[in-house]
């Protein structure tokens, strides 16, 4: 199973980080519907079967969120806005009232991949219109995205363990020589 990272700080950014090594040759970790099923379960968003259309939708949403949160120079956001809104429309609704044996019951919406992606899309809307500081890991071979919530707002690394320590060591050796 793929080693996914959960350092993004928000589900929408964790989805972006299913493309790894963006700073080098971007590496896809959601290669099959089963990969997406495992990721959604690990993210506690959905536990069930996933098909090829779901995978296509998840990747399209991921591309759109990345284009909005980390826009390239000169990119046009209109198409990405549309993708996020289409996904957000499938977000889980509020419970509905039902009568069961004469008693009133609140019935939660049926879980689905579309609803899970809808929740991610809602998170993305909050992300790109909010005040979160969006960053990219400072390691030159990483590219993991995250929200900087450090008290001094100076978080550099996706994680100290993954990138911080080894980059600091490398910089130290570069300065002092072998
Ligand atoms: Zn990193």
PDB file of C-alpha atoms in Angstrom, residues 70-132:
ATOM      1  CA  UNK A  70      -1.399  27.145  -6.038  1.00  0.00           C
ATOM      2  CA  UNK A  71      -2.094  29.045  -9.252  1.00  0.00           C
ATOM      3  CA  UNK A  72       0.524  29.039 -11.962  1.00  0.00           C
ATOM      4  CA  UNK A  73       1.383  32.388 -13.520  1.00  0.00           C
ATOM      5  CA  UNK A  74      -1.186  33.407 -16.082  1.00  0.00           C
ATOM      6  CA  UNK A  75      -3.554  30.511 -15.376  1.00  0.00           C
ATOM      7  CA  UNK A  76      -7.275  31.082 -15.674  1.00  0.00           C
ATOM      8  CA  UNK A  77      -9.335  29.861 -12.720  1.00  0.00           C
ATOM      9  CA  UNK A  78     -12.757  29.680 -14.416  1.00  0.00           C
ATOM     10  CA  UNK A  79     -12.661  26.003 -15.418  1.00  0.00           C
ATOM     11  CA  UNK A  80     -11.343  24.960 -12.013  1.00  0.00           C
ATOM     12  CA  UNK A  81     -14.074  26.943 -10.251  1.00  0.00           C
ATOM     13  CA  UNK A  82     -16.624  24.980 -12.267  1.00  0.00           C
ATOM     14  CA  UNK A  83     -15.074  21.625 -11.341  1.00  0.00           C
ATOM     15  CA  UNK A  84     -15.032  22.490  -7.625  1.00  0.00           C
ATOM     16  CA  UNK A  85     -18.632  23.729  -7.704  1.00  0.00           C
ATOM     17  CA  UNK A  86     -19.849  20.626  -9.523  1.00  0.00           C
ATOM     18  CA  UNK A  87     -18.198  18.433  -6.907  1.00  0.00           C
ATOM     19  CA  UNK A  88     -19.461  20.589  -4.027  1.00  0.00           C
ATOM     20  CA  UNK A  89     -23.039  20.155  -5.240  1.00  0.00           C
ATOM     21  CA  UNK A  90     -22.757  16.463  -4.263  1.00  0.00           C
ATOM     22  CA  UNK A  91     -21.697  17.194  -0.686  1.00  0.00           C
ATOM     23  CA  UNK A  92     -23.760  15.317   1.898  1.00  0.00           C
ATOM     24  CA  UNK A  93     -27.075  16.935   2.614  1.00  0.00           C
ATOM     25  CA  UNK A  94     -28.551  17.426   6.047  1.00  0.00           C
ATOM     26  CA  UNK A  95     -30.594  14.574   7.497  1.00  0.00           C
ATOM     27  CA  UNK A  96     -34.129  14.036   6.290  1.00  0.00           C
ATOM     28  CA  UNK A  97     -37.097  13.294   8.471  1.00  0.00           C
ATOM     29  CA  UNK A  98     -38.722   9.898   8.195  1.00  0.00           C
ATOM     30  CA  UNK A  99     -41.591   8.152   9.902  1.00  0.00           C
ATOM     31  CA  UNK A 100     -40.634   4.673  11.079  1.00  0.00           C
ATOM     32  CA  UNK A 101     -43.363   2.695  12.865  1.00  0.00           C
ATOM     33  CA  UNK A 102     -45.061   5.938  13.694  1.00  0.00           C
ATOM     34  CA  UNK A 103     -41.897   7.481  15.174  1.00  0.00           C
ATOM     35  CA  UNK A 104     -39.970  10.437  13.796  1.00  0.00           C
ATOM     36  CA  UNK A 105     -36.412   9.570  12.805  1.00  0.00           C
ATOM     37  CA  UNK A 106     -33.636  11.690  11.332  1.00  0.00           C
ATOM     38  CA  UNK A 107     -32.167   9.773   8.394  1.00  0.00           C
ATOM     39  CA  UNK A 108     -28.613  10.697   7.407  1.00  0.00           C
ATOM     40  CA  UNK A 109     -27.748  10.861   3.708  1.00  0.00           C
ATOM     41  CA  UNK A 110     -26.441   7.720   1.999  1.00  0.00           C
ATOM     42  CA  UNK A 111     -22.617   7.722   1.934  1.00  0.00           C
ATOM     43  CA  UNK A 112     -21.065   7.800  -1.539  1.00  0.00           C
ATOM     44  CA  UNK A 113     -17.808   8.670  -3.245  1.00  0.00           C
ATOM     45  CA  UNK A 114     -19.487  11.732  -4.777  1.00  0.00           C
ATOM     46  CA  UNK A 115     -20.521  12.906  -1.313  1.00  0.00           C
ATOM     47  CA  UNK A 116     -16.996  12.354  -0.009  1.00  0.00           C
ATOM     48  CA  UNK A 117     -15.527  14.359  -2.897  1.00  0.00           C
ATOM     49  CA  UNK A 118     -18.219  16.956  -2.206  1.00  0.00           C
ATOM     50  CA  UNK A 119     -16.944  17.351   1.332  1.00  0.00           C
ATOM     51  CA  UNK A 120     -13.424  17.818  -0.014  1.00  0.00           C
ATOM     52  CA  UNK A 121     -14.744  20.417  -2.476  1.00  0.00           C
ATOM     53  CA  UNK A 122     -16.454  22.333   0.356  1.00  0.00           C
ATOM     54  CA  UNK A 123     -13.198  22.243   2.275  1.00  0.00           C
ATOM     55  CA  UNK A 124     -11.429  23.571  -0.820  1.00  0.00           C
ATOM     56  CA  UNK A 125     -13.891  26.458  -1.138  1.00  0.00           C
ATOM     57  CA  UNK A 126     -13.146  27.414   2.453  1.00  0.00           C
ATOM     58  CA  UNK A 127      -9.430  26.970   1.772  1.00  0.00           C
ATOM     59  CA  UNK A 128      -9.133  29.225  -1.262  1.00  0.00           C
ATOM     60  CA  UNK A 129     -11.364  31.972   0.163  1.00  0.00           C
ATOM     61  CA  UNK A 130     -10.008  31.858   3.713  1.00  0.00           C
ATOM     62  CA  UNK A 131      -6.970  33.158   5.529  1.00  0.00           C
ATOM     63  CA  UNK A 132      -4.932  29.964   5.704  1.00  0.00           C
TER      64      UNK A 132
END
